[in-house]
XYZ file of C-alpha atoms in Angstrom:
622
model
C -0.027 0.088 -0.109
C 1.334 3.425 -0.941
C 2.249 5.542 2.006
C 1.474 9.289 2.378
C 4.699 10.485 0.883
C 4.120 8.441 -2.230
C 0.667 9.517 -2.433
C 1.674 13.070 -2.413
C 4.168 12.573 -5.388
C 1.214 11.394 -7.315
C -0.902 14.335 -6.389
C 1.427 16.979 -7.921
C 0.984 16.506 -11.690
C -2.756 16.606 -11.954
C -5.426 18.273 -9.774
C -8.172 15.871 -10.600
C -6.557 12.315 -10.787
C -3.652 10.570 -9.378
C -0.740 10.804 -11.787
C 2.725 9.780 -12.366
C 5.279 12.248 -11.237
C 6.984 12.172 -14.581
C 3.869 14.072 -16.149
C 4.435 17.177 -13.846
C 4.199 20.308 -15.815
C 7.368 21.894 -15.379
C 8.767 22.695 -18.563
C 9.344 26.423 -17.844
C 11.638 25.660 -14.733
C 13.669 22.763 -15.996
C 17.464 23.111 -15.551
C 19.751 23.839 -18.402
C 21.570 20.674 -18.287
C 17.919 18.717 -18.477
C 17.435 20.672 -21.863
C 21.060 20.417 -22.957
C 22.538 17.797 -25.553
C 24.917 15.301 -23.887
C 28.449 15.436 -24.984
C 29.488 13.281 -27.928
C 29.449 9.548 -26.697
C 26.960 10.128 -23.867
C 23.256 8.977 -23.873
C 20.370 10.669 -22.090
C 17.311 9.160 -20.607
C 14.272 10.130 -18.530
C 12.752 8.281 -15.682
C 10.049 10.135 -14.056
C 11.299 13.407 -12.380
C 14.870 12.226 -13.016
C 17.281 12.591 -16.052
C 20.106 10.292 -16.469
C 23.435 10.765 -18.405
C 25.736 7.889 -19.135
C 28.524 7.112 -21.615
C 27.205 5.192 -24.307
C 29.716 2.451 -23.958
C 29.364 2.094 -19.997
C 26.795 -0.021 -18.225
C 26.277 0.821 -14.456
C 27.529 -1.891 -12.156
C 25.025 -3.840 -10.452
C 25.867 -2.275 -6.945
C 28.605 -0.538 -5.054
C 29.229 2.479 -3.389
C 27.044 5.297 -4.904
C 27.242 9.098 -4.154
C 24.503 11.623 -3.582
C 24.591 15.432 -3.796
C 22.027 17.601 -2.109
C 21.417 21.403 -2.869
C 19.299 24.327 -2.032
C 16.964 25.644 -4.697
C 18.850 28.733 -4.924
C 22.057 27.171 -6.022
C 21.044 23.807 -7.272
C 21.855 24.790 -11.021
C 25.298 25.685 -10.229
C 25.941 22.470 -8.128
C 24.468 20.405 -10.993
C 27.013 21.989 -13.391
C 29.786 21.477 -11.253
C 28.929 17.872 -10.345
C 28.147 17.051 -13.977
C 31.477 18.417 -15.322
C 33.447 16.037 -12.685
C 31.350 13.043 -13.785
C 31.814 13.631 -17.558
C 35.652 14.069 -16.887
C 35.570 10.663 -15.210
C 33.013 8.954 -17.460
C 30.702 8.316 -14.522
C 27.023 7.729 -15.084
C 24.816 9.966 -13.001
C 21.087 11.035 -12.676
C 19.648 14.414 -11.391
C 16.197 16.017 -10.684
C 15.290 17.625 -13.808
C 13.986 21.076 -12.561
C 13.420 23.327 -9.535
C 9.775 22.213 -9.184
C 10.984 18.603 -8.920
C 13.428 19.608 -6.261
C 11.043 21.397 -4.105
C 8.738 18.532 -4.571
C 11.292 15.919 -3.166
C 12.194 18.593 -0.480
C 8.655 19.120 0.781
C 7.624 18.675 4.401
C 5.959 15.447 3.652
C 8.492 14.172 1.053
C 9.867 10.513 2.071
C 12.556 11.167 4.536
C 14.676 8.117 2.899
C 14.945 9.935 -0.283
C 14.791 13.570 0.775
C 17.806 15.816 -0.310
C 18.983 13.468 -2.987
C 19.475 16.018 -5.832
C 22.167 13.808 -7.852
C 23.013 10.376 -7.657
C 26.483 9.098 -9.178
C 27.292 5.396 -10.059
C 30.935 4.978 -9.879
C 32.143 1.889 -11.640
C 34.440 0.654 -8.800
C 35.995 1.736 -5.362
C 38.951 3.614 -6.915
C 36.798 5.840 -8.980
C 34.422 6.342 -5.965
C 37.017 7.585 -3.777
C 38.273 9.823 -6.505
C 34.999 11.287 -7.196
C 34.310 11.776 -3.375
C 37.481 13.830 -2.845
C 36.999 16.057 -5.989
C 33.292 16.777 -5.098
C 33.904 17.416 -1.524
C 36.586 19.977 -2.596
C 34.602 21.522 -5.172
C 31.477 21.849 -3.111
C 32.999 22.560 0.208
C 30.994 24.557 2.520
C 27.986 24.600 0.382
C 24.683 24.382 2.213
C 22.559 21.389 1.446
C 19.962 19.287 3.388
C 21.362 16.175 5.206
C 20.466 12.790 3.714
C 19.537 10.897 6.503
C 20.452 7.472 5.016
C 23.877 8.260 4.048
C 27.299 9.331 5.484
C 28.132 12.901 5.034
C 31.701 13.857 3.357
C 33.224 16.744 5.296
C 31.358 19.911 5.075
C 30.141 19.453 1.490
C 26.608 18.402 0.575
C 28.144 15.252 -0.673
C 26.927 11.928 0.739
C 27.724 8.154 0.161
C 26.103 4.855 0.962
C 26.567 1.310 -0.381
C 23.442 0.317 -2.380
C 21.954 -1.236 -5.971
C 22.702 0.641 -9.088
C 20.238 -1.247 -11.063
C 16.704 -2.367 -10.432
C 16.771 -5.520 -8.453
C 13.932 -6.979 -6.182
C 13.259 -9.712 -3.710
C 10.530 -10.403 -1.255
C 11.086 -9.100 2.314
C 9.975 -10.934 5.526
C 6.212 -9.756 5.021
C 6.135 -10.912 1.476
C 6.614 -7.552 -0.177
C 8.554 -6.764 -3.243
C 11.316 -4.571 -2.349
C 14.552 -3.278 -3.718
C 17.305 -5.677 -3.331
C 21.037 -6.043 -3.355
C 23.159 -9.377 -4.215
C 24.848 -10.947 -1.324
C 28.243 -12.755 -1.691
C 26.235 -16.009 -2.447
C 24.527 -14.569 -5.356
C 21.072 -14.249 -3.388
C 18.856 -11.199 -3.571
C 18.478 -9.722 -0.231
C 16.620 -6.537 0.779
C 18.578 -3.290 0.262
C 18.108 -1.480 3.346
C 16.898 2.154 2.752
C 16.147 3.283 6.109
C 16.884 6.836 7.602
C 20.281 5.703 9.266
C 23.474 5.012 7.532
C 23.982 1.107 7.500
C 26.469 -0.934 5.526
C 25.686 -4.687 4.606
C 27.575 -7.008 6.695
C 29.739 -8.379 3.726
C 31.011 -4.869 2.834
C 34.017 -3.190 4.075
C 33.983 0.375 4.655
C 36.999 2.237 2.834
C 39.457 3.320 5.098
C 39.022 6.883 3.531
C 35.353 6.966 4.878
C 36.453 6.192 8.515
C 37.147 9.692 9.436
C 33.773 10.690 8.293
C 32.382 7.889 10.203
C 34.011 9.123 13.352
C 32.725 12.751 12.760
C 29.022 11.392 12.513
C 29.456 9.321 15.814
C 30.800 12.449 17.453
C 27.726 14.363 16.510
C 26.005 14.344 19.650
C 25.434 16.583 22.777
C 25.751 14.771 26.237
C 24.460 17.959 27.871
C 21.118 17.911 26.435
C 18.932 17.449 29.421
C 16.206 15.421 27.910
C 15.776 11.732 27.076
C 13.667 10.749 24.194
C 10.987 8.172 25.401
C 9.251 7.656 22.068
C 8.530 9.249 18.699
C 5.128 10.740 18.225
C 5.222 11.784 14.560
C 7.787 11.813 11.736
C 8.146 14.026 8.549
C 10.774 15.399 6.376
C 10.910 18.484 8.500
C 11.970 16.303 11.494
C 10.283 14.389 14.284
C 8.030 15.014 17.331
C 9.267 13.194 20.442
C 7.823 12.495 24.049
C 10.820 13.227 26.151
C 11.636 13.364 29.972
C 13.938 15.713 31.849
C 16.835 13.558 33.161
C 17.137 15.215 36.462
C 13.348 16.392 37.400
C 11.511 13.794 35.349
C 9.247 16.528 33.729
C 7.755 15.247 30.669
C 7.914 17.419 27.502
C 7.239 17.468 23.767
C 10.508 17.946 21.727
C 9.730 19.261 18.237
C 12.599 18.849 15.850
C 13.542 20.982 12.837
C 16.094 19.737 10.194
C 17.983 22.590 8.321
C 17.070 22.979 4.494
C 14.625 20.380 4.873
C 10.780 20.371 4.825
C 10.326 23.211 2.478
C 6.746 24.581 2.423
C 4.957 26.713 -0.444
C 6.753 29.950 0.869
C 10.092 28.367 0.632
C 10.706 28.287 4.182
C 12.425 25.348 5.715
C 11.655 23.416 9.014
C 14.028 25.715 11.018
C 12.097 28.907 10.081
C 8.905 27.586 10.961
C 9.997 25.998 14.185
C 11.495 29.571 15.330
C 8.108 31.184 14.144
C 6.325 28.724 16.484
C 8.816 29.653 19.183
C 7.925 33.351 18.890
C 4.212 32.596 18.644
C 4.261 30.592 21.860
C 6.090 33.296 23.746
C 3.742 36.072 22.529
C 0.696 33.717 23.641
C 2.290 32.634 27.003
C 0.025 32.543 29.721
C -3.124 31.279 27.699
C -4.170 27.760 28.970
C -5.346 27.120 25.377
C -1.664 27.003 24.160
C 1.383 24.750 25.336
C 3.855 26.242 27.590
C 7.318 26.792 25.832
C 10.280 25.995 27.793
C 12.992 26.912 25.311
C 15.006 26.288 22.128
C 18.057 24.026 21.842
C 20.229 23.016 19.058
C 21.939 19.618 19.005
C 24.419 18.784 16.385
C 22.888 20.530 13.395
C 18.996 20.049 14.491
C 17.038 22.580 16.175
C 14.470 21.472 18.989
C 11.452 23.528 20.591
C 10.905 22.187 24.174
C 7.195 22.460 24.926
C 4.557 21.393 27.536
C 3.260 17.963 26.970
C -0.406 17.998 26.801
C -2.182 15.055 28.535
C -5.492 13.914 26.453
C -6.182 12.902 22.894
C -6.415 14.824 19.438
C -9.798 15.897 18.383
C -9.391 13.696 15.361
C -8.858 10.458 17.477
C -11.785 11.706 19.741
C -14.176 11.887 16.603
C -13.048 8.492 15.522
C -13.789 6.875 18.843
C -17.148 8.690 19.418
C -18.687 9.282 16.091
C -22.458 8.666 16.630
C -23.132 7.169 13.010
C -20.421 4.448 13.752
C -20.760 3.827 17.303
C -23.965 3.144 19.314
C -27.554 2.586 17.912
C -27.963 5.859 16.156
C -31.201 6.754 18.090
C -32.300 10.286 18.316
C -31.004 10.522 21.801
C -27.524 9.265 21.039
C -27.465 11.720 17.894
C -28.437 14.352 20.102
C -25.662 13.652 22.786
C -23.143 13.414 20.151
C -24.359 16.914 18.508
C -24.265 18.394 22.006
C -20.718 17.309 22.412
C -19.554 18.756 19.240
C -21.331 22.121 20.199
C -19.349 22.081 23.481
C -15.932 21.343 21.776
C -16.705 24.068 18.942
C -17.560 26.765 21.662
C -14.266 26.028 23.357
C -12.459 26.137 20.050
C -14.208 29.457 19.194
C -13.196 30.985 22.509
C -9.650 29.797 22.273
C -9.287 31.387 18.846
C -10.830 34.560 20.170
C -8.151 34.661 22.909
C -5.476 34.121 20.367
C -6.779 36.911 18.205
C -7.127 39.274 21.302
C -3.241 38.907 21.270
C -3.131 40.154 17.648
C -2.239 36.678 16.273
C -3.959 34.263 13.958
C -3.613 30.599 14.336
C -3.428 29.708 10.889
C -3.489 25.846 10.908
C -6.625 24.673 12.778
C -7.810 21.282 12.008
C -8.662 18.226 14.100
C -5.123 16.799 14.483
C -3.960 20.121 15.671
C -6.464 20.381 18.746
C -5.778 18.374 21.799
C -8.578 17.479 24.274
C -7.481 17.392 27.928
C -9.372 14.777 30.251
C -11.482 17.563 31.718
C -12.714 18.402 28.110
C -10.591 21.693 27.713
C -9.057 22.454 24.222
C -5.511 23.227 23.549
C -4.197 24.294 20.210
C -0.928 22.780 19.046
C 1.403 23.332 16.222
C 1.726 27.126 15.820
C 4.306 26.996 12.819
C 1.991 29.116 10.684
C 0.727 31.560 13.530
C 1.370 35.343 12.669
C 0.020 38.761 13.088
C -3.564 38.844 12.179
C -2.804 41.131 9.427
C 0.236 39.377 8.005
C -0.473 38.592 4.322
C 3.190 37.238 3.601
C 3.049 33.918 5.558
C 0.925 31.142 3.688
C -2.288 29.906 5.347
C -1.758 26.209 6.124
C -4.368 23.699 7.150
C -5.443 20.250 6.392
C -7.321 19.469 3.189
C -10.843 20.590 3.657
C -10.215 22.942 6.429
C -7.915 25.580 4.531
C -9.462 28.840 3.366
C -8.853 29.953 -0.047
C -5.341 31.803 -0.425
C -5.701 35.364 0.468
C -8.287 34.943 3.201
C -7.447 37.390 5.980
C -6.083 35.980 8.992
C -9.115 36.112 11.342
C -11.647 34.866 8.450
C -9.158 32.105 7.723
C -9.403 31.047 11.216
C -13.200 31.146 11.328
C -13.389 29.183 8.137
C -11.007 26.550 9.550
C -13.446 26.417 12.829
C -16.467 25.991 10.767
C -15.004 23.271 8.704
C -13.628 21.533 11.772
C -17.464 21.556 13.280
C -18.581 20.105 9.923
C -15.742 17.435 10.124
C -16.947 16.403 13.570
C -20.406 15.871 12.224
C -19.321 14.402 8.790
C -15.725 13.160 8.748
C -15.345 13.536 5.046
C -14.154 17.137 4.714
C -11.152 16.287 2.809
C -13.521 15.860 -0.202
C -14.241 19.575 -0.149
C -10.806 20.268 -0.951
C -11.552 19.140 -4.308
C -14.811 20.900 -4.493
C -15.676 23.543 -2.026
C -19.286 23.552 -3.040
C -19.588 20.169 -1.240
C -19.183 21.913 2.085
C -22.709 23.352 1.499
C -24.104 19.753 0.630
C -22.535 18.418 3.587
C -23.832 21.097 5.867
C -27.431 20.517 4.556
C -26.964 16.704 5.261
C -25.635 17.166 8.757
C -28.459 19.573 9.642
C -31.106 17.348 8.534
C -29.495 13.998 9.869
C -28.568 15.339 13.315
C -31.735 17.641 13.665
C -29.719 20.631 14.122
C -31.299 24.033 14.385
C -30.663 26.451 11.885
C -28.495 28.551 13.981
C -26.533 25.470 15.511
C -22.724 25.584 14.865
C -20.543 28.519 14.162
C -21.648 30.972 11.322
C -21.285 29.820 7.881
C -18.185 31.533 6.311
C -19.440 34.556 4.232
C -16.649 33.706 1.721
C -18.647 30.535 0.851
C -21.598 32.543 -0.234
C -19.217 35.082 -2.097
C -17.507 32.276 -4.041
C -20.716 30.747 -5.165
C -19.636 27.450 -3.202
C -16.077 27.510 -4.047
C -15.903 27.293 -8.075
C -12.209 27.920 -7.745
C -11.843 24.503 -6.313
C -14.144 22.435 -8.786
C -12.469 20.149 -11.233
C -11.923 21.998 -14.496
C -12.718 25.322 -12.688
C -15.597 27.269 -13.361
C -18.549 28.361 -10.954
C -20.367 25.989 -8.941
C -24.049 25.107 -9.911
C -26.604 26.063 -7.179
C -27.914 23.497 -5.004
C -30.961 22.727 -7.245
C -29.016 22.555 -10.447
C -26.240 20.180 -9.356
C -26.877 16.990 -11.292
C -25.743 14.596 -8.378
C -27.964 16.338 -5.752
C -30.882 16.121 -8.290
C -30.351 12.357 -8.678
C -30.136 11.847 -4.838
C -32.877 14.236 -3.852
C -35.783 12.478 -5.505
C -38.850 12.256 -3.143
C -39.169 8.389 -3.889
C -35.388 7.646 -3.399
C -32.345 8.204 -5.380
C -32.387 7.861 -9.126
C -30.067 4.824 -9.263
C -30.442 4.483 -13.025
C -29.286 8.064 -13.408
C -26.488 7.438 -11.158
C -25.313 4.406 -13.011
C -25.548 6.473 -16.272
C -23.451 9.266 -14.891
C -20.716 6.730 -13.484
C -20.563 5.121 -16.959
C -20.133 8.225 -18.611
C -17.188 9.067 -16.279
C -15.523 5.780 -17.052
C -15.722 6.521 -20.657
C -14.442 9.869 -20.348
C -11.477 8.885 -18.117
C -10.304 5.985 -20.365
C -7.001 6.806 -21.974
C -6.109 3.795 -24.518
C -3.217 5.949 -25.939
C -1.345 5.596 -22.828
C 0.870 2.567 -21.950
C 1.031 3.141 -18.343
C -2.733 3.114 -17.447
C -6.215 2.756 -19.206
C -8.350 4.285 -16.328
C -7.344 6.849 -13.645
C -6.689 5.094 -10.294
C -4.299 5.206 -7.407
C -0.556 5.233 -7.219
C -0.225 1.477 -6.722
C -1.913 1.110 -10.358
C 1.135 2.559 -11.790
C 3.511 -0.141 -10.084
C 1.456 -2.807 -11.842
C 1.442 -1.312 -15.292
C -2.250 -0.371 -15.000
C -3.001 -4.035 -15.263
C -4.019 -5.630 -12.238
C -7.789 -6.205 -10.787
C -7.069 -4.157 -7.689
C -5.692 -1.018 -8.965
C -6.015 -1.295 -12.841
C -7.706 -2.021 -15.920
C -8.720 -5.658 -15.078
C -10.527 -4.464 -12.024
C -12.512 -1.930 -13.936
C -13.346 -4.450 -16.892
C -14.576 -7.020 -14.256
C -16.742 -4.705 -12.567
C -18.407 -3.673 -15.971
C -18.776 -7.343 -16.867
C -20.452 -8.371 -13.635
C -22.764 -5.539 -13.317
C -24.423 -6.039 -16.752
C -22.572 -3.189 -18.387
C -20.887 -5.437 -20.923
C -22.161 -3.252 -23.758
C -19.895 -0.432 -22.483
C -16.724 -2.406 -22.659
C -14.949 -1.474 -25.795
C -12.730 -3.687 -27.798
C -9.881 -1.370 -27.629
C -9.955 -1.564 -23.841
C -9.668 -5.266 -23.808
C -6.649 -5.105 -26.411
C -4.980 -2.631 -24.072
C -5.246 -5.007 -21.139
C -3.796 -8.032 -23.012
C -1.079 -5.928 -24.569
C -0.261 -4.274 -21.291
C -0.188 -7.712 -19.345
C 2.432 -9.005 -22.035
C 4.673 -6.153 -20.996
C 4.653 -7.362 -17.516
C 7.485 -9.314 -16.061
C 6.539 -12.841 -15.835
C 9.056 -13.662 -13.423
C 6.799 -11.549 -10.660
C 3.471 -12.459 -11.690
C 1.797 -11.381 -8.472
C -1.455 -12.622 -7.210
C -5.033 -12.649 -8.167
C -5.604 -8.840 -7.126
C -2.186 -7.350 -7.843
C -0.743 -9.630 -10.609
C -1.085 -11.351 -13.969
C -3.476 -14.334 -12.664
C -6.180 -11.797 -12.210
C -5.780 -10.101 -15.528
C -5.655 -13.625 -17.167
C -9.209 -14.441 -15.407
C -10.807 -11.145 -16.502
C -9.624 -11.756 -20.074
C -10.839 -15.219 -20.149
C -14.227 -13.939 -18.789
C -14.296 -11.452 -21.854
C -13.773 -14.096 -24.443
C -9.813 -13.906 -24.765
C -8.812 -17.351 -23.460
C -6.751 -18.019 -26.622
C -4.521 -14.738 -26.153
C -0.940 -15.307 -26.093
C -0.033 -14.373 -22.375
C 2.840 -14.045 -19.946
C 0.485 -15.903 -17.397
C 1.206 -19.258 -19.013
C 3.360 -20.042 -16.098
C 0.442 -19.992 -13.692
C -0.560 -23.581 -13.133
C -3.927 -24.783 -14.396
C -4.808 -25.808 -10.815
C -4.085 -22.154 -9.627
C -6.501 -20.595 -12.179
C -9.228 -23.280 -11.455
C -8.926 -22.250 -7.777
C -9.559 -18.566 -8.704
C -12.720 -19.027 -10.702
C -14.977 -18.199 -7.779
C -13.605 -14.668 -8.058
């Protein structure tokens, strides 16, 4: 299953559908080297957000010591030019992120920590060339800032990092049975290539003597005077971790918020350290309010910055909604719904009061959503995560917020907080507000539903933000843009709102129209839009790809909608899959084979010939 970091990558290239990162529309900010013609004797290749150069008579080694170079957006192009010159001189293959937008995406707060910071990757053919390149790059880039690559060993003061790993795609099954990147051990067996966020070397690999001073420097990067001992991690992101810790002498429990320099960039270009210091200033300014955590100071350990603040006993509002939501727990009687809505009103009133007290200090919170609200055991609320808290009239700091609770860009501070409060109230009553980030008009549909379902009075809850009415329901967020239709004109609302029940025939017709409109038989990587996992299987599988869509159409009596070119696409795409990794019924070739057989393609030449007849027979109940 794709993690949140991978999902974010697949959200960048298209506002409506998950899309492969390689289709990011970034032509205008590509680096010059991406557009340049390689030197004579060199080949260029594209792979997603990466561009590769290699000598045409050189194939990368299977594995070995690789070099990574990190960079800040401001000097990335110069770093790229300097590094490429050294690679060309030594005839060493390399790849690089193709442009500034790609670099920013891979440096984002929610980018995968294991890959963050990797701007260039170099593939030296042997250890001698590796050490030569390391020395030249360290001298060439000495003192240049760049994010620290957690999985690697840094070389001196340069943004140059090294690790031992695979150079070419190799895969094996890990202990959980998942297909993961692999290395070849001395016995020729494929074993998992550990890409964790700590520097590790396979047991059979000897660290070159020239790297040992850098290992020693890494080991010495600690501060034994730091008075807190970490008990456990509460959260990780590319910006840093959040830890529960305890004072070594007094035993006081605190929360440590970590910020990594040059990492976790946001839309304004601020890194984690800038946001952490902004939070520190905000908490000091709000000192004395019981709705914000106490702040105990700042401390730098090695290169990382830590904000030390009060540990709030209790649970997040998000978790409280999950555990209490009346339409999931209980019998959904009128009394139970009334009790739950009364709790929602109580929490909302306390949140409104907390925001008013923050505003009275001349500040906005700027990041209100259910995960940033703590509920103490006595029911009082505490706002947490003040990275985006600034002056009420500040227009330079971006408004943050989770999907569905964020006000439109440019909304003034107090009004933005008011919007987030209303959206948080709506989330407590219908925890689907993430959908409204795609179409803000849905907030009005959701509001009508919750008022009817919970029997709420017209004045229940916080006032509806005026900007929803001004924006006509948020047309700027609708797929394709344009103004949102009035409630009575919305086709889905019309089909669901019949007095005698939903118009299922009309809804089915709309779904089929959407499937036809989304089909892309001209593409090789997918036939229908789907989740990120579909791209890993070539868009073929039953769980995430074309086989699943065609199977559903077949089983629901919509066979007339199945176009022959769609079946051709599935057969051709399945032939492109590696038969050495057939996968299972849902994620692999067996499922595609079964669907094609159901659609009359039993005789199609196929890579699933290796799947035994008994295995296929066992799947026929599918």
